[in-house]
mmCIF file of C-alpha atoms in Angstrom:
data_model
loop_
_atom_site.group_PDB
_atom_site.id
_atom_site.type_symbol
_atom_site.label_atom_id
_atom_site.label_comp_id
_atom_site.label_asym_id
_atom_site.label_seq_id
_atom_site.Cartn_x
_atom_site.Cartn_y
_atom_site.Cartn_z
ATOM 1 C CA VAL A 6 0.000 0.000 0.000
ATOM 2 C CA ASP A 7 2.828 2.434 0.927
ATOM 3 C CA LEU A 8 4.479 1.828 -2.444
ATOM 4 C CA CYS A 9 1.249 2.535 -4.328
ATOM 5 C CA VAL A 10 0.687 5.739 -2.332
ATOM 6 C CA LEU A 11 4.231 6.949 -3.087
ATOM 7 C CA LEU A 12 3.922 6.268 -6.813
ATOM 8 C CA ARG A 13 0.487 7.898 -6.969
ATOM 9 C CA ALA A 14 1.848 10.937 -5.081
ATOM 10 C CA GLY A 15 4.638 11.231 -7.638
ATOM 11 C CA ASP A 16 2.115 11.368 -10.443
ATOM 12 C CA LEU A 17 0.073 14.075 -8.700
ATOM 13 C CA LEU A 18 3.093 16.181 -7.714
ATOM 14 C CA SER A 19 4.524 16.072 -11.247
ATOM 15 C CA LYS A 20 1.278 17.642 -12.481
ATOM 16 C CA TRP A 21 0.648 20.255 -9.769
ATOM 17 C CA VAL A 22 4.060 21.452 -8.530
ATOM 18 C CA PRO A 23 5.078 23.043 -11.883
ATOM 19 C CA ARG A 24 2.020 25.283 -11.606
ATOM 20 C CA ILE A 25 3.258 26.599 -8.246
ATOM 21 C CA LEU A 26 7.034 26.427 -8.811
ATOM 22 C CA PRO A 27 7.526 26.754 -12.566
ATOM 23 C CA VAL A 28 11.364 26.912 -12.337
ATOM 24 C CA SER A 29 11.638 23.675 -10.356
ATOM 25 C CA ARG A 30 13.224 20.760 -12.191
ATOM 26 C CA VAL A 31 12.381 18.126 -9.596
ATOM 27 C CA ASP A 32 11.250 14.913 -11.279
ATOM 28 C CA TRP A 33 8.719 13.936 -8.638
ATOM 29 C CA GLU A 34 7.849 10.636 -10.263
ATOM 30 C CA ALA A 35 11.521 9.593 -10.406
ATOM 31 C CA LEU A 36 12.151 10.879 -6.859
ATOM 32 C CA LEU A 37 9.286 8.994 -5.248
ATOM 33 C CA ALA A 38 9.890 5.927 -7.426
ATOM 34 C CA GLY A 39 13.443 5.878 -6.050
ATOM 35 C CA LEU A 40 12.151 6.067 -2.476
ATOM 36 C CA ALA A 41 9.589 3.354 -3.244
ATOM 37 C CA LYS A 42 12.419 1.188 -4.598
ATOM 38 C CA GLY A 43 14.193 1.572 -1.250
ATOM 39 C CA LEU A 44 11.085 0.461 0.637
ATOM 40 C CA TRP A 45 10.689 -2.555 -1.638
ATOM 41 C CA GLU A 46 14.307 -3.593 -1.180
ATOM 42 C CA GLU A 47 13.875 -3.554 2.601
ATOM 43 C CA VAL A 48 11.400 -6.442 2.418
ATOM 44 C CA ASP A 49 13.505 -8.465 -0.043
ATOM 45 C CA LEU A 50 15.696 -10.404 2.382
ATOM 46 C CA SER A 51 17.549 -12.200 -0.393
ATOM 47 C CA GLY A 52 18.726 -8.874 -1.752
ATOM 48 C CA GLU A 53 19.477 -7.634 1.756
ATOM 49 C CA ALA A 54 21.716 -10.623 2.410
ATOM 50 C CA GLN A 55 23.740 -9.837 -0.708
ATOM 51 C CA ARG A 56 24.006 -6.158 0.236
ATOM 52 C CA GLN A 57 25.039 -7.046 3.783
ATOM 53 C CA THR A 58 27.784 -9.347 2.509
ATOM 54 C CA ARG A 59 29.079 -6.639 0.186
ATOM 55 C CA PHE A 60 28.972 -4.023 2.960
ATOM 56 C CA ARG A 61 30.692 -6.416 5.382
ATOM 57 C CA ASN A 62 33.541 -6.885 2.900
ATOM 58 C CA ASN A 63 33.855 -3.115 2.451
ATOM 59 C CA MET A 64 34.035 -2.502 6.211
ATOM 60 C CA GLU A 65 36.798 -5.045 6.798
ATOM 61 C CA SER A 66 39.394 -2.360 6.084
ATOM 62 C CA VAL A 67 37.931 0.070 8.652
ATOM 63 C CA PRO A 68 39.489 -0.550 12.095
ATOM 64 C CA ARG A 69 37.062 -1.509 14.859
ATOM 65 C CA VAL A 70 34.011 -1.517 12.599
ATOM 66 C CA PHE A 71 32.246 -4.670 11.476
ATOM 67 C CA VAL A 72 29.036 -6.012 9.939
ATOM 68 C CA PRO A 73 27.606 -9.414 10.994
ATOM 69 C CA LYS A 74 28.228 -12.327 8.660
ATOM 70 C CA VAL A 75 25.221 -13.722 6.787
ATOM 71 C CA VAL A 76 24.837 -17.402 7.614
ATOM 72 C CA ALA A 77 21.860 -18.340 5.416
ATOM 73 C CA TYR A 78 19.018 -16.645 3.557
ATOM 74 C CA ASN A 79 16.134 -16.873 1.142
ATOM 75 C CA ARG A 80 13.607 -14.294 0.003
ATOM 76 C CA ASP A 81 11.647 -14.396 3.276
ATOM 77 C CA VAL A 82 14.264 -15.244 5.920
ATOM 78 C CA MET A 83 17.822 -14.137 6.618
ATOM 79 C CA ILE A 84 20.087 -15.440 9.379
ATOM 80 C CA SER A 85 23.170 -13.514 10.523
ATOM 81 C CA ASP A 86 25.743 -14.003 13.247
ATOM 82 C CA TRP A 87 24.507 -13.022 16.689
ATOM 83 C CA VAL A 88 26.198 -9.932 18.146
ATOM 84 C CA ASP A 89 26.133 -8.965 21.824
ATOM 85 C CA GLY A 90 26.116 -5.208 22.084
ATOM 86 C CA THR A 91 24.422 -2.037 23.294
ATOM 87 C CA PRO A 92 22.437 0.121 20.830
ATOM 88 C CA LEU A 93 23.926 3.609 20.653
ATOM 89 C CA ARG A 94 20.526 5.112 21.385
ATOM 90 C CA SER A 95 20.687 3.421 24.811
ATOM 91 C CA ILE A 96 24.102 4.838 25.713
ATOM 92 C CA PRO A 97 23.952 8.072 27.781
ATOM 93 C CA SER A 98 25.319 11.208 26.153
ATOM 94 C CA THR A 99 27.964 11.543 28.885
ATOM 95 C CA ASP A 100 29.293 8.012 28.340
ATOM 96 C CA SER A 101 32.788 7.838 26.790
ATOM 97 C CA ARG A 102 31.638 4.935 24.585
ATOM 98 C CA LEU A 103 29.408 7.278 22.618
ATOM 99 C CA LYS A 104 32.366 9.501 21.727
ATOM 100 C CA GLU A 105 34.377 6.468 20.650
ATOM 101 C CA ALA A 106 31.468 5.197 18.555
ATOM 102 C CA GLN A 107 31.021 8.593 16.911
ATOM 103 C CA ALA A 108 34.604 8.580 15.612
ATOM 104 C CA LEU A 109 34.142 5.056 14.242
ATOM 105 C CA MET A 110 30.867 6.043 12.583
ATOM 106 C CA ARG A 111 32.626 8.931 10.877
ATOM 107 C CA ASP A 112 35.395 6.682 9.531
ATOM 108 C CA ALA A 113 32.934 4.047 8.323
ATOM 109 C CA TYR A 114 30.637 6.463 6.546
ATOM 110 C CA CYS A 115 33.460 8.445 4.945
ATOM 111 C CA LYS A 116 34.814 5.252 3.400
ATOM 112 C CA SER A 117 31.313 4.189 2.344
ATOM 113 C CA MET A 118 30.479 7.468 0.633
ATOM 114 C CA TYR A 119 33.817 8.589 -0.764
ATOM 115 C CA VAL A 120 35.539 5.290 -1.618
ATOM 116 C CA ASP A 121 33.008 2.475 -1.964
ATOM 117 C CA ALA A 122 30.124 4.543 -3.397
ATOM 118 C CA PHE A 123 27.852 2.213 -1.419
ATOM 119 C CA PHE A 124 26.477 3.420 1.893
ATOM 120 C CA HIS A 125 24.091 2.491 4.677
ATOM 121 C CA ALA A 126 21.073 4.817 4.603
ATOM 122 C CA ASP A 127 19.420 3.797 7.875
ATOM 123 C CA GLY A 128 22.070 4.538 10.495
ATOM 124 C CA HIS A 129 19.847 5.343 13.459
ATOM 125 C CA GLY A 130 20.836 4.510 17.022
ATOM 126 C CA GLY A 131 19.080 1.144 16.989
ATOM 127 C CA ASN A 132 21.071 -0.125 14.000
ATOM 128 C CA LEU A 133 24.431 0.789 15.522
ATOM 129 C CA LEU A 134 25.719 -1.373 18.364
ATOM 130 C CA TRP A 135 28.638 -0.891 20.728
ATOM 131 C CA ALA A 136 30.227 -4.340 21.085
ATOM 132 C CA GLU A 137 32.542 -4.360 24.087
ATOM 133 C CA ASN A 138 35.926 -6.041 24.041
ATOM 134 C CA LYS A 139 35.555 -8.951 26.461
ATOM 135 C CA THR A 140 39.318 -9.107 27.103
ATOM 136 C CA SER A 141 39.619 -5.457 28.173
ATOM 137 C CA THR A 142 38.697 -3.832 31.473
ATOM 138 C CA LYS A 143 38.074 -0.439 29.836
ATOM 139 C CA LYS A 144 34.489 0.060 28.752
ATOM 140 C CA GLU A 145 35.546 2.332 25.880
ATOM 141 C CA ASP A 146 37.552 -0.519 24.351
ATOM 142 C CA GLY A 147 35.072 -1.914 21.891
ATOM 143 C CA ASP A 148 33.931 -2.070 18.281
ATOM 144 C CA LEU A 149 31.095 -0.565 16.286
ATOM 145 C CA CYS A 150 28.680 -3.070 14.757
ATOM 146 C CA ILE A 151 26.411 -1.885 11.922
ATOM 147 C CA LEU A 152 23.119 -3.770 11.529
ATOM 148 C CA ASP A 153 20.233 -3.876 9.050
ATOM 149 C CA CYS A 154 21.430 -3.534 5.465
ATOM 150 C CA GLY A 155 17.912 -3.337 4.083
ATOM 151 C CA LEU A 156 18.293 0.258 2.928
ATOM 152 C CA MET A 157 21.642 0.587 1.159
ATOM 153 C CA VAL A 158 22.368 3.072 -1.625
ATOM 154 C CA ASP A 159 24.650 2.339 -4.564
ATOM 155 C CA ILE A 160 25.841 5.519 -6.271
ATOM 156 C CA ASP A 161 28.007 6.149 -9.319
ATOM 157 C CA PRO A 162 31.746 6.489 -8.562
ATOM 158 C CA SER A 163 31.662 9.961 -10.125
ATOM 159 C CA ALA A 164 29.010 10.969 -7.560
ATOM 160 C CA ALA A 165 31.234 9.639 -4.762
ATOM 161 C CA GLU A 166 34.098 11.803 -5.990
ATOM 162 C CA GLY A 167 31.669 14.702 -6.312
ATOM 163 C CA LEU A 168 30.667 14.267 -2.662
ATOM 164 C CA LEU A 169 34.333 14.227 -1.655
ATOM 165 C CA ARG A 170 34.962 17.469 -3.532
ATOM 166 C CA LEU A 171 31.835 19.052 -2.077
ATOM 167 C CA SER A 172 32.931 18.165 1.469
ATOM 168 C CA LEU A 173 36.379 19.671 0.950
ATOM 169 C CA HIS A 174 34.989 22.809 -0.668
ATOM 170 C CA LEU A 175 32.487 23.252 2.158
ATOM 171 C CA ALA A 176 35.319 22.906 4.665
ATOM 172 C CA SER A 177 37.243 25.729 2.941
ATOM 173 C CA ARG A 178 34.047 27.807 2.475
ATOM 174 C CA ASP A 179 34.770 27.993 -1.260
ATOM 175 C CA TRP A 180 31.260 28.901 -2.379
ATOM 176 C CA THR A 181 32.083 29.150 -6.069
ATOM 177 C CA SER A 182 33.309 25.569 -6.088
ATOM 178 C CA VAL A 183 30.424 24.465 -3.850
ATOM 179 C CA VAL A 184 27.952 25.622 -6.505
ATOM 180 C CA ASP A 185 29.959 23.840 -9.210
ATOM 181 C CA ASP A 186 29.884 20.656 -7.110
ATOM 182 C CA VAL A 187 26.135 20.943 -6.557
ATOM 183 C CA ILE A 188 25.703 21.244 -10.342
ATOM 184 C CA ALA A 189 27.903 18.170 -10.911
ATOM 185 C CA LEU A 190 25.807 16.178 -8.408
ATOM 186 C CA GLY A 191 22.589 17.027 -10.245
ATOM 187 C CA PHE A 192 20.950 19.474 -7.822
ATOM 188 C CA LEU A 193 21.234 22.316 -10.346
ATOM 189 C CA PRO A 194 21.359 22.154 -14.176
ATOM 190 C CA ASP A 195 24.565 22.331 -16.206
ATOM 191 C CA ASP A 196 23.234 25.300 -18.173
ATOM 192 C CA LEU A 197 22.700 27.510 -15.110
ATOM 193 C CA SER A 198 23.272 31.150 -16.097
ATOM 194 C CA PRO A 199 26.115 33.219 -14.561
ATOM 195 C CA GLN A 200 23.504 35.387 -12.846
ATOM 196 C CA LEU A 201 21.813 32.417 -11.191
ATOM 197 C CA LYS A 202 25.209 30.953 -10.237
ATOM 198 C CA ALA A 203 25.985 34.185 -8.409
ATOM 199 C CA GLU A 204 22.571 34.014 -6.737
ATOM 200 C CA ALA A 205 23.226 30.408 -5.713
ATOM 201 C CA ARG A 206 26.634 31.315 -4.245
ATOM 202 C CA GLY A 207 25.107 34.019 -2.098
ATOM 203 C CA ILE A 208 22.271 31.798 -0.906
ATOM 204 C CA ALA A 209 24.677 28.957 -0.060
ATOM 205 C CA ARG A 210 26.980 31.291 1.869
ATOM 206 C CA ARG A 211 24.129 32.805 3.895
ATOM 207 C CA ILE A 212 22.244 29.576 4.588
ATOM 208 C CA ILE A 213 25.025 26.985 4.886
ATOM 209 C CA GLY A 214 27.748 29.283 6.243
ATOM 210 C CA PRO A 215 26.275 29.764 9.756
ATOM 211 C CA TYR A 216 25.565 26.038 10.005
ATOM 212 C CA LEU A 217 29.230 25.295 9.273
ATOM 213 C CA ASP A 218 30.669 28.040 11.479
ATOM 214 C CA VAL A 219 28.546 27.855 14.627
ATOM 215 C CA GLY A 220 28.200 24.113 15.143
ATOM 216 C CA GLY A 221 25.508 22.349 17.110
ATOM 217 C CA GLY A 222 23.520 21.278 14.058
ATOM 218 C CA ALA A 223 20.498 23.187 12.784
ATOM 219 C CA ALA A 224 19.444 24.150 16.323
ATOM 220 C CA GLY A 225 22.847 25.654 17.049
ATOM 221 C CA ALA A 226 22.966 27.571 13.776
ATOM 222 C CA ALA A 227 19.462 28.999 14.272
ATOM 223 C CA SER A 228 20.790 31.714 16.578
ATOM 224 C CA ALA A 229 23.115 32.968 13.813
ATOM 225 C CA TYR A 230 20.347 33.533 11.271
ATOM 226 C CA LYS A 231 18.315 36.667 10.730
ATOM 227 C CA ILE A 232 14.781 35.417 10.233
ATOM 228 C CA SER A 233 13.887 37.943 7.527
ATOM 229 C CA THR A 234 17.068 37.248 5.545
ATOM 230 C CA LEU A 235 16.670 33.505 5.942
ATOM 231 C CA PHE A 236 13.085 33.684 4.695
ATOM 232 C CA ASP A 237 14.183 35.717 1.659
ATOM 233 C CA ASP A 238 16.982 33.253 0.853
ATOM 234 C CA VAL A 239 14.752 30.200 1.159
ATOM 235 C CA SER A 240 12.141 31.900 -1.021
ATOM 236 C CA ALA A 241 14.776 32.785 -3.624
ATOM 237 C CA ALA A 242 16.141 29.238 -3.636
ATOM 238 C CA THR A 243 12.628 27.884 -4.117
ATOM 239 C CA LEU A 244 11.299 30.367 -6.653
ATOM 240 C CA LYS A 245 14.404 31.354 -8.662
ATOM 241 C CA LEU A 246 16.758 28.369 -8.733
ATOM 242 C CA PRO A 247 15.827 25.422 -11.005
ATOM 243 C CA THR A 248 16.641 22.802 -8.378
ATOM 244 C CA SER A 249 16.418 19.024 -8.697
ATOM 245 C CA LEU A 250 16.326 16.342 -5.992
ATOM 246 C CA PRO A 251 18.223 13.174 -7.055
ATOM 247 C CA PRO A 252 16.711 10.229 -5.103
ATOM 248 C CA ASP A 253 20.108 8.830 -4.043
ATOM 249 C CA MET A 254 21.162 12.206 -2.640
ATOM 250 C CA ILE A 255 17.935 12.459 -0.633
ATOM 251 C CA LEU A 256 18.685 9.112 1.002
ATOM 252 C CA LEU A 257 22.240 10.276 1.639
ATOM 253 C CA ALA A 258 20.933 13.428 3.320
ATOM 254 C CA ARG A 259 18.708 11.254 5.508
ATOM 255 C CA ALA A 260 21.692 9.159 6.586
ATOM 256 C CA VAL A 261 23.819 12.239 7.324
ATOM 257 C CA ILE A 262 21.054 13.790 9.453
ATOM 258 C CA GLN A 263 20.748 10.579 11.472
ATOM 259 C CA LEU A 264 24.496 10.407 12.063
ATOM 260 C CA GLU A 265 24.742 14.072 12.966
ATOM 261 C CA GLY A 266 21.952 13.574 15.503
ATOM 262 C CA LEU A 267 23.926 10.828 17.217
ATOM 263 C CA ALA A 268 27.114 12.910 17.118
ATOM 264 C CA LEU A 269 25.329 15.882 18.702
ATOM 265 C CA ARG A 270 24.471 13.723 21.681
ATOM 266 C CA ALA A 271 28.175 13.167 22.294
ATOM 267 C CA TYR A 272 29.316 16.674 21.268
ATOM 268 C CA PRO A 273 26.639 19.416 21.593
ATOM 269 C CA ASP A 274 28.784 21.832 19.532
ATOM 270 C CA TYR A 275 29.520 19.244 16.851
ATOM 271 C CA ARG A 276 30.466 20.546 13.392
ATOM 272 C CA LEU A 277 29.957 17.836 10.810
ATOM 273 C CA VAL A 278 32.053 19.105 7.902
ATOM 274 C CA ASP A 279 35.059 20.032 10.053
ATOM 275 C CA ASP A 280 34.911 16.639 11.780
ATOM 276 C CA ILE A 281 35.069 14.642 8.547
ATOM 277 C CA LEU A 282 37.693 16.904 6.969
ATOM 278 C CA PRO A 283 40.826 14.961 8.113
ATOM 279 C CA VAL A 284 39.334 11.684 6.875
ATOM 280 C CA ALA A 285 38.225 13.233 3.574
ATOM 281 C CA ALA A 286 41.687 14.750 3.084
ATOM 282 C CA ARG A 287 43.381 11.380 3.651
ATOM 283 C CA ILE A 288 41.064 9.757 1.129
ATOM 284 C CA ALA A 289 41.794 12.524 -1.381
ATOM 285 C CA LEU A 290 45.508 11.756 -1.140
ATOM 286 C CA ARG A 291 45.252 8.021 -1.630
ATOM 287 C CA SER A 292 47.238 6.321 -4.369
ATOM 288 C CA SER A 293 46.051 6.437 -7.963
ATOM 289 C CA ASP A 294 45.223 2.738 -8.040
ATOM 290 C CA ASP A 295 42.030 3.123 -6.017
ATOM 291 C CA THR A 296 38.654 3.806 -7.615
ATOM 292 C CA MET A 297 38.526 7.513 -6.949
ATOM 293 C CA GLY A 298 41.089 8.698 -9.483
ATOM 294 C CA ASN A 299 44.550 10.157 -9.864
ATOM 295 C CA SER A 300 46.489 11.027 -6.709
ATOM 296 C CA GLU A 301 48.250 13.996 -8.331
ATOM 297 C CA ALA A 302 44.882 15.502 -9.222
ATOM 298 C CA ARG A 303 43.777 15.078 -5.642
ATOM 299 C CA THR A 304 46.913 16.674 -4.268
ATOM 300 C CA SER A 305 46.290 19.612 -6.587
ATOM 301 C CA LEU A 306 42.691 19.788 -5.360
ATOM 302 C CA LEU A 307 43.783 20.009 -1.726
ATOM 303 C CA TYR A 308 46.394 22.652 -2.516
ATOM 304 C CA ASP A 309 43.855 24.731 -4.438
ATOM 305 C CA LEU A 310 41.494 24.466 -1.472
ATOM 306 C CA LEU A 311 44.065 25.603 1.071
ATOM 307 C CA TYR A 312 45.850 28.300 -0.903
ATOM 308 C CA GLU A 313 44.678 31.164 -3.070
ATOM 309 C CA ASN A 314 46.665 33.030 -5.706
ATOM 310 C CA GLN A 315 45.534 36.475 -6.751
ATOM 311 C CA ASP A 316 47.066 38.380 -9.661
ATOM 312 C CA GLY A 317 50.156 36.180 -9.757
ATOM 313 C CA ASN A 318 51.234 37.061 -6.229
ATOM 314 C CA GLU A 319 52.463 34.627 -3.582
ATOM 315 C CA ASP A 320 49.919 32.005 -2.582
ATOM 316 C CA THR A 321 48.062 32.844 0.639
ATOM 317 C CA TYR A 322 46.530 30.368 3.074
ATOM 318 C CA ARG A 323 42.714 30.514 3.121
ATOM 319 C CA GLY A 324 41.701 27.427 5.100
ATOM 320 C CA THR A 325 40.080 27.320 8.501
ATOM 321 C CA ASP A 326 41.989 26.665 11.722
ATOM 322 C CA GLU A 327 40.718 23.059 11.720
ATOM 323 C CA MET A 328 42.223 22.487 8.262
ATOM 324 C CA LYS A 329 45.714 23.274 9.567
#
């Protein structure tokens, strides 16, 4: 029933939204069909078993992170190894285990999104377990176990590299490149006019900038916004910019929001982009034999992010303190 409702909603939205937002390029049928596909895959346990095995293999290279082994499966039943652990949602915010788990979550998801192009899109606190090390007396000595691979997203390697570039450009507050990255990821069209690109840069700086600078998630950034300006920017983004919503990116946003929520429990002033920056930078500098491209190109990317050259003068550092 849920699938039918989603597909019917896509049909209705594709007919009515253009009348209200004529510049919008959202393909509502494709968007909701993509979300419906995710719901369908969650009830296909045969497919889930295959995705879990693939994800388990990917996570083997991430220290202290693991995915249970699939023992047997068919379309209706899947059996995995039993794991003794504590769901992260049950761990108090003052507990040191939550801080340890947050760092492991960051490493796991950075590799998933930037390297494997295959990520877990349902990372809430019930699907993440803290498995304690039985041989250690320290409670923070443990591993992160990721459960429930029903909702996994497989993206194109070029999109994974695009996400890596976007993260690095956000970290350096390079709004020109941020808009270019958003275009490459499909949120804005390739033929966007110079005038609308300038508009998009200003909107991104005013809306995303406080979120990056203040920390504490959306609630923390709220104090840095002027309500009237924020309303104008949101209206301009809605009414002027021909935005699209790629289904895979919507599921990615959902996963990031879930992970940020868990991180905010451990660190109330948490800043997502600055936290993932060291991991993203290491990935950008990996050797040219991995799937993300040429290492020299990545080194050049990092240098361009950190240093600015104006009128042929000596390069000047433009990164944030965290980037040092």
